PDB file of C-alpha atoms and ligand atoms in Angstrom:
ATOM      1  CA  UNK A 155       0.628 -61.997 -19.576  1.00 96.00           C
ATOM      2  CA  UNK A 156       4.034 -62.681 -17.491  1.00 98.00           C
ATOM      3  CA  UNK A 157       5.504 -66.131 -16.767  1.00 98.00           C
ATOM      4  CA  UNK A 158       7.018 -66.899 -14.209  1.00 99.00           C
ATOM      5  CA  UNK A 159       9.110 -70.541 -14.732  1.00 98.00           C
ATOM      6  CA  UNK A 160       9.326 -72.457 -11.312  1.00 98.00           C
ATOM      7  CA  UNK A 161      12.788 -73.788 -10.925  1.00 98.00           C
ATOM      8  CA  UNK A 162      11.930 -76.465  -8.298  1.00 98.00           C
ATOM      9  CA  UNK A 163      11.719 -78.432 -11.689  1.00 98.00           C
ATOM     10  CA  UNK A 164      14.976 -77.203 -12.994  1.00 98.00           C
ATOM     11  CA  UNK A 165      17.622 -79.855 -13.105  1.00 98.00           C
ATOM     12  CA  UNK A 166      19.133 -78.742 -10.035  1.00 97.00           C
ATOM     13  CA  UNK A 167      23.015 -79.903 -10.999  1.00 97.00           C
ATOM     14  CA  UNK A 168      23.212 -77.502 -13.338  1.00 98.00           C
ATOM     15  CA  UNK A 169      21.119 -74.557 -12.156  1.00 97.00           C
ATOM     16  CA  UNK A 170      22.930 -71.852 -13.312  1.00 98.00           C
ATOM     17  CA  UNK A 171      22.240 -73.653 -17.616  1.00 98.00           C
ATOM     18  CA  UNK A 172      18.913 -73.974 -16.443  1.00 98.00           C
ATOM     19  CA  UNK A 173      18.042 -70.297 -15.647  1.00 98.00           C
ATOM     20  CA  UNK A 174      19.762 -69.393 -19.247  1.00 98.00           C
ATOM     21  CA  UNK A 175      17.047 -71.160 -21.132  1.00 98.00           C
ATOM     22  CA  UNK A 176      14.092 -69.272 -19.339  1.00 98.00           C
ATOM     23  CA  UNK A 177      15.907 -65.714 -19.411  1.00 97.00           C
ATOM     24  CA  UNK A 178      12.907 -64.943 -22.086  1.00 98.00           C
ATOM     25  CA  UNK A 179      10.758 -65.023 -19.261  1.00 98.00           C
ATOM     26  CA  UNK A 180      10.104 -62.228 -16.829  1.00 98.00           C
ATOM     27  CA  UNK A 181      10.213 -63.476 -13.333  1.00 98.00           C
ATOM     28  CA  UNK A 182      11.961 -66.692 -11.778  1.00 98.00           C
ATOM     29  CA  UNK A 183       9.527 -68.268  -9.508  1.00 99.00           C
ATOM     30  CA  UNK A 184      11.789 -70.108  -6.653  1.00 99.00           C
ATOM     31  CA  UNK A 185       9.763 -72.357  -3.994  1.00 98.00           C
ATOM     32  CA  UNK A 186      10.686 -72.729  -0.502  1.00 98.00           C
ATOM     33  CA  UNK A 187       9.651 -75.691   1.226  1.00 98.00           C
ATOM     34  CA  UNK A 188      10.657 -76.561   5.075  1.00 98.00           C
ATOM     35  CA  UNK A 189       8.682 -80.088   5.530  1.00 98.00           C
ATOM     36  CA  UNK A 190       6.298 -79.058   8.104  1.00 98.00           C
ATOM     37  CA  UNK A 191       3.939 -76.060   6.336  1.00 98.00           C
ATOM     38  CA  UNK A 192       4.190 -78.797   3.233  1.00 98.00           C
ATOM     39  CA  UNK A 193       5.571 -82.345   2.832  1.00 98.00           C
ATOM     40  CA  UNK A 194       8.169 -81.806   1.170  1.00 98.00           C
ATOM     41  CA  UNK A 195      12.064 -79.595   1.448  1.00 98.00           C
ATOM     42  CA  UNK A 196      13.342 -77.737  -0.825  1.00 98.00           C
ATOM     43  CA  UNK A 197      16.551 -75.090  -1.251  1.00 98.00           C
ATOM     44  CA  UNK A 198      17.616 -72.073   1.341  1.00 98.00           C
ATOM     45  CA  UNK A 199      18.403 -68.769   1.182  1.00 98.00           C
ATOM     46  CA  UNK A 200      21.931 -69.936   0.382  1.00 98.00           C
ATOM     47  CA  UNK A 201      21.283 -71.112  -2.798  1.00 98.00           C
ATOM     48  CA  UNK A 202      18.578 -68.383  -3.551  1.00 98.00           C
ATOM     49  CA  UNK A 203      22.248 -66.124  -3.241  1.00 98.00           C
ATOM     50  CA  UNK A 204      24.018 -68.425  -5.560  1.00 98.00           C
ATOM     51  CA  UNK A 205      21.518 -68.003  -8.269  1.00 98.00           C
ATOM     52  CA  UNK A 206      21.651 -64.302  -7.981  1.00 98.00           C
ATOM     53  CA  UNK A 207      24.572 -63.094  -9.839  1.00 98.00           C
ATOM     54  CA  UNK A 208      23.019 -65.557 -13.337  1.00 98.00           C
ATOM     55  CA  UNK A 209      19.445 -63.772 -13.709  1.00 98.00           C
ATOM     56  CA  UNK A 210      18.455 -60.350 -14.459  1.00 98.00           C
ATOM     57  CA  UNK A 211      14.844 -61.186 -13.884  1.00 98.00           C
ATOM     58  CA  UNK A 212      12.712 -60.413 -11.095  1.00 98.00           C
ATOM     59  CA  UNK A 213      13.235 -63.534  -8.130  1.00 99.00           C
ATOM     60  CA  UNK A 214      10.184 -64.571  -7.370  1.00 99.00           C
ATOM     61  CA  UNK A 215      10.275 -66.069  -3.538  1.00 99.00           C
ATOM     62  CA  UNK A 216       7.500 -68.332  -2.756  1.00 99.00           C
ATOM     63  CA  UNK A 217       7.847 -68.800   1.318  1.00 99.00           C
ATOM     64  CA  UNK A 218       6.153 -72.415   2.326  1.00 98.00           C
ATOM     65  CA  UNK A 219       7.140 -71.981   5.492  1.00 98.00           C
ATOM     66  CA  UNK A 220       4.853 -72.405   8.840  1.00 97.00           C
ATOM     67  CA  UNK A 221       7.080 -69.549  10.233  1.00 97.00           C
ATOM     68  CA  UNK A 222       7.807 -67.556   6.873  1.00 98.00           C
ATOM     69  CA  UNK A 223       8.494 -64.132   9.283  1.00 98.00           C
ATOM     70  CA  UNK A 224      11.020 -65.979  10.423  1.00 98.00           C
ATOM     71  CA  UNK A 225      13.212 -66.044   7.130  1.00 98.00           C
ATOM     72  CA  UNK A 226      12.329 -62.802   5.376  1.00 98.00           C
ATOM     73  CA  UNK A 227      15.877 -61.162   5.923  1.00 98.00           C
ATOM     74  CA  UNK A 228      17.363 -64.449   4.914  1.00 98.00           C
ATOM     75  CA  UNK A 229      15.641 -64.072   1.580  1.00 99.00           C
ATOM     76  CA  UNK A 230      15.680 -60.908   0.824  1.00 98.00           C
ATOM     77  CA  UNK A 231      19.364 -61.013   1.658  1.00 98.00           C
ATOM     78  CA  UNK A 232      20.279 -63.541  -0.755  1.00 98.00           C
ATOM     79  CA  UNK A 233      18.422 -61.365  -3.712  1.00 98.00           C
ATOM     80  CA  UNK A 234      14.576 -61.933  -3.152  1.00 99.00           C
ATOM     81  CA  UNK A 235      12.321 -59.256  -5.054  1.00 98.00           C
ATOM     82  CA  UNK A 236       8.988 -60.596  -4.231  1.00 98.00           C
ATOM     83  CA  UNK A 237       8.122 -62.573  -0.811  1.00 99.00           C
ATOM     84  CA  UNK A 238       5.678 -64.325  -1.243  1.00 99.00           C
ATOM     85  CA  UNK A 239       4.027 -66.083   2.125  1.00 99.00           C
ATOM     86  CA  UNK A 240       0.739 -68.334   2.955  1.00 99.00           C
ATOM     87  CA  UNK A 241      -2.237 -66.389   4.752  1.00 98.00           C
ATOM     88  CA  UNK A 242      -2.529 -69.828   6.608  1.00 98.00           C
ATOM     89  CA  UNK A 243       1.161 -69.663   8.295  1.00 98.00           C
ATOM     90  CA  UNK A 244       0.814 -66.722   9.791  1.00 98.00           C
ATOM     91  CA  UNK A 245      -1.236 -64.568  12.286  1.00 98.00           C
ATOM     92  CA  UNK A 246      -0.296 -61.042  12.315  1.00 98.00           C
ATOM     93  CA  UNK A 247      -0.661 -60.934   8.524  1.00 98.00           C
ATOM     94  CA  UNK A 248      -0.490 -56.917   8.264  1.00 98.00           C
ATOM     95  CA  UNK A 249       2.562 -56.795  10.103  1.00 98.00           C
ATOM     96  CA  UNK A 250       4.353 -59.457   7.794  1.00 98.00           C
ATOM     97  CA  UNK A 251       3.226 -56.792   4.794  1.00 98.00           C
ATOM     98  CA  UNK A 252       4.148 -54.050   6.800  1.00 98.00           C
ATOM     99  CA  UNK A 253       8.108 -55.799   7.131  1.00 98.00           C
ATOM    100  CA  UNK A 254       8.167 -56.549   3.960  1.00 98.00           C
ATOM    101  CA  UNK A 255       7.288 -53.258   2.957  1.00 98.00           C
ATOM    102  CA  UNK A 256       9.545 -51.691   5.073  1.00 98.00           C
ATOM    103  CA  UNK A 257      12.296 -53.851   3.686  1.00 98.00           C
ATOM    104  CA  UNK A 258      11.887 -52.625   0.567  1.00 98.00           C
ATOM    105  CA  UNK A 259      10.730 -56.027  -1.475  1.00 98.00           C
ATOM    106  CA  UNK A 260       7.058 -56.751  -2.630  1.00 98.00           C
ATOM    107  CA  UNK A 261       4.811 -58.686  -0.436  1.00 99.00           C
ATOM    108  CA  UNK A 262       2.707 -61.116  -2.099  1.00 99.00           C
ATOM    109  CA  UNK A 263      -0.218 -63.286  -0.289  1.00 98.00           C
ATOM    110  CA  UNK A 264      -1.121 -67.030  -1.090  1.00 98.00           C
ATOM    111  CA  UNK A 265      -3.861 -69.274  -0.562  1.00 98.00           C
ATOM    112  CA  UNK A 266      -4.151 -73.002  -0.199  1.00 98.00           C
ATOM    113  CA  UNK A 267      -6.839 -74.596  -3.343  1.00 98.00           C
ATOM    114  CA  UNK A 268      -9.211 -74.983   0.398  1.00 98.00           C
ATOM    115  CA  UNK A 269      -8.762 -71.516   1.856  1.00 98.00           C
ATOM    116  CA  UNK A 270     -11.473 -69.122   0.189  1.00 98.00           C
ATOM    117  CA  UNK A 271     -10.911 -65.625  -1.647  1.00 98.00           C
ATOM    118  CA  UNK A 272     -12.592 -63.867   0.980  1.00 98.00           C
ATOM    119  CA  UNK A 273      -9.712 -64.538   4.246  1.00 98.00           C
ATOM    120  CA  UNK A 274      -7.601 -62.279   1.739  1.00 98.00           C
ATOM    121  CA  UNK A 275     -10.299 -59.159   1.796  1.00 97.00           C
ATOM    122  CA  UNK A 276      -8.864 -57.077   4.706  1.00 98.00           C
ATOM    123  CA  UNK A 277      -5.226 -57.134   2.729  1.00 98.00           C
ATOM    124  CA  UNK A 278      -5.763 -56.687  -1.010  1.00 98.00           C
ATOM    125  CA  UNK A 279      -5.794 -52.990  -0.492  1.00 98.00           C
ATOM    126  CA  UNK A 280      -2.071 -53.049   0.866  1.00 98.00           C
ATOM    127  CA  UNK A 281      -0.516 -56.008  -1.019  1.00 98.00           C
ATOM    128  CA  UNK A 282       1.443 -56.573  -4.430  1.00 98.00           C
ATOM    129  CA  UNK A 283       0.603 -59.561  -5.343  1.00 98.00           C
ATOM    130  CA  UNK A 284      -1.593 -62.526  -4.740  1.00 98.00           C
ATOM    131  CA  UNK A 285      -0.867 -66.298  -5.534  1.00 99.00           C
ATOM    132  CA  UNK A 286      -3.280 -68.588  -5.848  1.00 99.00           C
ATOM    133  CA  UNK A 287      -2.459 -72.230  -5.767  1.00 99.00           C
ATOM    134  CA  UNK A 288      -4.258 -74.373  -8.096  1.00 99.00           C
ATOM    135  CA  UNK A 289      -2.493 -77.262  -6.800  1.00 98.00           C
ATOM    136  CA  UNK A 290      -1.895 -78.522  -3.088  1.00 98.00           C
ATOM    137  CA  UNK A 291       1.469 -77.259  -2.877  1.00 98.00           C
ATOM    138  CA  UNK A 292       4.590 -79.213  -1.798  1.00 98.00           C
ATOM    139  CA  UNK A 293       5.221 -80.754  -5.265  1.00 98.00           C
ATOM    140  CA  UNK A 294       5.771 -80.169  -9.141  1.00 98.00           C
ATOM    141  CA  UNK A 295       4.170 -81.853 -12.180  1.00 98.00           C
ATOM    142  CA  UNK A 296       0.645 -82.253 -10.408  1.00 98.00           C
ATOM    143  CA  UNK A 297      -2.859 -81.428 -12.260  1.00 98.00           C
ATOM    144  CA  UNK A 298      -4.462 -77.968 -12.299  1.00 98.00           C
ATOM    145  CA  UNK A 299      -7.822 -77.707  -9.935  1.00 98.00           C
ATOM    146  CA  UNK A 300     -10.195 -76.228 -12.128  1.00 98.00           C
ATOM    147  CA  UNK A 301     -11.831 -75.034  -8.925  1.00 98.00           C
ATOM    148  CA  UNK A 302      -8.876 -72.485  -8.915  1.00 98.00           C
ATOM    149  CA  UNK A 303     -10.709 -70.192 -11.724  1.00 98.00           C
ATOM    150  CA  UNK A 304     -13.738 -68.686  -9.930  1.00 98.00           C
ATOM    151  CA  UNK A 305     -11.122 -67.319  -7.610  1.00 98.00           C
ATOM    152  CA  UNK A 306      -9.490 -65.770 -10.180  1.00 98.00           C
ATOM    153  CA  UNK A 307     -12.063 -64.008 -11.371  1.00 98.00           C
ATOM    154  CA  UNK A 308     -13.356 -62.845  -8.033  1.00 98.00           C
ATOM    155  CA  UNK A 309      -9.763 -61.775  -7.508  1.00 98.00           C
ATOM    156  CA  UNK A 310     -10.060 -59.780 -11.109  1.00 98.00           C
ATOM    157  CA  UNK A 311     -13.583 -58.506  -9.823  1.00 98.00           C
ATOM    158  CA  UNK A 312     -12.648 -56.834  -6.417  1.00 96.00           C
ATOM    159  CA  UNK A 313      -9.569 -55.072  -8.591  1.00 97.00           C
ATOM    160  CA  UNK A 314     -11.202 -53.774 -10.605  1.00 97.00           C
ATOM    161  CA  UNK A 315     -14.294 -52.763  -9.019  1.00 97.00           C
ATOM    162  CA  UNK A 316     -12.147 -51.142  -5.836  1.00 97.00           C
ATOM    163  CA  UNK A 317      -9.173 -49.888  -8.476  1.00 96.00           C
ATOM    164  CA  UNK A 318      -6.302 -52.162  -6.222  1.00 97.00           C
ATOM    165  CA  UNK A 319      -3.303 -53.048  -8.073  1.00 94.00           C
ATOM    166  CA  UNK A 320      -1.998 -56.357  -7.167  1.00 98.00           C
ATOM    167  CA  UNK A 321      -0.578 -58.976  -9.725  1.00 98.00           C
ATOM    168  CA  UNK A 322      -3.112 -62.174  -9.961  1.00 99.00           C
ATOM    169  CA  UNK A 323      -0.073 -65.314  -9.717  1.00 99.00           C
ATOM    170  CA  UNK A 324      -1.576 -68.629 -10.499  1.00 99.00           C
ATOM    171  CA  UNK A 325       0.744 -71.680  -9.592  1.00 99.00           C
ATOM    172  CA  UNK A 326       0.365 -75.191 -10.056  1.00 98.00           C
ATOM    173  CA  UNK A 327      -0.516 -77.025 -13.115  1.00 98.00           C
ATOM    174  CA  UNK A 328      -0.393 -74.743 -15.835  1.00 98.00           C
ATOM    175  CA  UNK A 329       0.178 -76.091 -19.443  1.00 98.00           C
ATOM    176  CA  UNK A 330      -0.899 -74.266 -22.376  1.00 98.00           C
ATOM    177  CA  UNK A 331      -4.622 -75.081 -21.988  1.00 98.00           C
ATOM    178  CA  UNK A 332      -4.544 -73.976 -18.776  1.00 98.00           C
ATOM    179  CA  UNK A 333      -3.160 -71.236 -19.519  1.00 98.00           C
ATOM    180  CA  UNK A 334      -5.942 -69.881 -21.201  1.00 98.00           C
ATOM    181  CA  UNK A 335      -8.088 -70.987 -19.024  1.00 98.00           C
ATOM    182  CA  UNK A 336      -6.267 -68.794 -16.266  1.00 98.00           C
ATOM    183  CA  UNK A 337      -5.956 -65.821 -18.666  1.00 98.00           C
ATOM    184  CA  UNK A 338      -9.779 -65.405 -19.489  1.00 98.00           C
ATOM    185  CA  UNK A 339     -10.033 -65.793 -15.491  1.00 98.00           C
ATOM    186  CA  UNK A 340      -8.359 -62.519 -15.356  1.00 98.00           C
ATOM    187  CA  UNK A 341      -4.589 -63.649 -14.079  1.00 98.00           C
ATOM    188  CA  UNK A 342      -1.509 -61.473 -15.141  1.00 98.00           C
ATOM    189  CA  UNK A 343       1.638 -64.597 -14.473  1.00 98.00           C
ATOM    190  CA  UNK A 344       1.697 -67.687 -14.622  1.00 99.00           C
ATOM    191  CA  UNK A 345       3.368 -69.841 -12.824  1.00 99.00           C
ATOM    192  CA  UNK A 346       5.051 -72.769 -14.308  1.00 98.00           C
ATOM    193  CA  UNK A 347       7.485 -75.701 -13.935  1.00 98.00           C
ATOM    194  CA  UNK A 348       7.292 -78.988 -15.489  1.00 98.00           C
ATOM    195  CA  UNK A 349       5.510 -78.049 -18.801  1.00 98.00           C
ATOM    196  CA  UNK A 350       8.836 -75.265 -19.212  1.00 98.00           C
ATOM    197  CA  UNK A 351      11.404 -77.522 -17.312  1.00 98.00           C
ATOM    198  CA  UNK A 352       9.953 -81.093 -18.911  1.00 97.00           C
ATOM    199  CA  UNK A 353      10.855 -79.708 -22.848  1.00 98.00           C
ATOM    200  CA  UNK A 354      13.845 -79.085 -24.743  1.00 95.00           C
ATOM    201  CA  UNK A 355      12.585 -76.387 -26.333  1.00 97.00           C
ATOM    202  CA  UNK A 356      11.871 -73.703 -23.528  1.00 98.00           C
ATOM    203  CA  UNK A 357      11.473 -70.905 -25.058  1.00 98.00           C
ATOM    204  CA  UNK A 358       8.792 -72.056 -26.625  1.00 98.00           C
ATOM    205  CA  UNK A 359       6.681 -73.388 -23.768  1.00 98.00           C
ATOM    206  CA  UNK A 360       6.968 -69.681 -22.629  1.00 98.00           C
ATOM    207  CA  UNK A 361       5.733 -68.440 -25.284  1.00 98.00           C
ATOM    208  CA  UNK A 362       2.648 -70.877 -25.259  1.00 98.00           C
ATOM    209  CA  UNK A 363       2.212 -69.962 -21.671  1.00 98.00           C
ATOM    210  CA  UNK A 364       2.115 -66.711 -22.644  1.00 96.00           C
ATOM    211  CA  UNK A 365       0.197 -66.456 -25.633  1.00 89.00           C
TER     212      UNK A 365
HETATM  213  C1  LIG B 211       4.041 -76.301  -5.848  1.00 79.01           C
HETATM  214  C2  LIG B 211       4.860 -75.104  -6.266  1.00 79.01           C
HETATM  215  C3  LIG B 211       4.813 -74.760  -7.704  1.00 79.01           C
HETATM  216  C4  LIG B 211       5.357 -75.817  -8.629  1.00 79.01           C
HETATM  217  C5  LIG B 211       4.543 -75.779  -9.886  1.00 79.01           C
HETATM  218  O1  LIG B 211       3.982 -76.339  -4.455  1.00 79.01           O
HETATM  219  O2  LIG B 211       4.453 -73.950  -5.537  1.00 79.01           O
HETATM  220  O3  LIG B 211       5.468 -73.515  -7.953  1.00 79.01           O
HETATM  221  O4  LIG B 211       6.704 -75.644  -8.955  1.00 79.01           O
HETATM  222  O5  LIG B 211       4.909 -76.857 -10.676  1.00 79.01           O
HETATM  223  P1  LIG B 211       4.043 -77.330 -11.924  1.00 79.01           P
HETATM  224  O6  LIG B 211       4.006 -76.196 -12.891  1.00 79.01           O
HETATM  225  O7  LIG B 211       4.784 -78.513 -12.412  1.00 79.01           O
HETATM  226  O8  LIG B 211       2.663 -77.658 -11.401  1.00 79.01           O
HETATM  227 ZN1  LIG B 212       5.283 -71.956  -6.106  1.00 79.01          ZN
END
């Protein structure tokens, strides 16, 4: 199991601190929000580039964006590794994999808590990773939907039944019991902010993430 801490509950004043007490983790999971695909803004590419030079670990883009295409370069630019976009913002979904791709970064798919398991069937073959939100998304510190975990495990089914290789992301939610819950699902990260961000002791909420 990876973790992926969300800094959208980072104290952003002091971002650069912040990353240092999740290095243990292996990804940095950084959420873009533009107001219209959620309710809610969030940081630019800009300060996606900032963060760059203060993290070894993999930058984990997560595009809410109703025109995501729009801003790959921007993000990949400033350092992305993964772009992640919304199968619901976007209608030529193989040829957003197929730039990203080409670009050189991994393309990762997500889906709204409404939007079923099966829209994502004609693109598991080609992509790296899919995230599935167990929360609305647009905001931090909200409640895991347990309705998230038969998705995850039809997710871990088609895998492993049609050998594809995608990462299973969970976002939204996760605390150490849900955690587990997400881990017997089948999921390989998790995503999480305010149960890392919310203690002192960081390190330690990884590791319960983790374990
Ligand atoms: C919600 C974001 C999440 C968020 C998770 O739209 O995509 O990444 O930071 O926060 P927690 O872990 O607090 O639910
Ligand atoms: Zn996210």
């Amino acid at each position: 199991m990876r973790v992926a801490p969300s800094i959208l509950s980072a104290d952003f004043s002091r971002l650069k601190e912040e990353i240092d007490t999740v290095k243990a983790a292996e990804w940095l999971h950084i959420d873009i929000m533009d107001g219209h695909f959620v309710p809610n803004l969030t940081i630019g590419p800009a300060v996606v580039k900032a963060m760059r030079p203060h993290s070894k670990q993999i930058f984990d883009t997560h595009l809410m964006l109703a025109n995501p295409e729009a801003y790959f370069d921007a993000f990949i630019d400033a350092g992305s590794d993964h772009i992640t976009f919304h199968i619901e913002a976007v209608d030529d979904v193989f040829r957003a994999i197929d730039t990203l791709h080409g670009k050189g970064v991994k393309a990762g798919l997500s889906l709204k808590p409404k939007t079923p398991v099966a829209d994502l069937h004609p693109y598991l073959a080609k992509i790296d990773l899919v995230l599935v939100m167990s929360v609305e998304p647009g905001f931090g510190g909200q409640s895991f939907m347990h309705e998230s975990l038969p998705k995850i495990r039809e997710l871990k089914e088609w895998k492993e039944k049609r050998g594809y290789d995608y990462d299973i992301v969970v976002d939204g939610g996760i605390n150490k019991e849900t955690a587990r819950l997400c881990k017997e699902a089948g999921a390989d990260v998790l995503v999480a902010g305010s149960f890392i961000f919310r203690s002192k002791n960081r390190e330690s909420r990884i590791t319960e993430v983790r374990s």
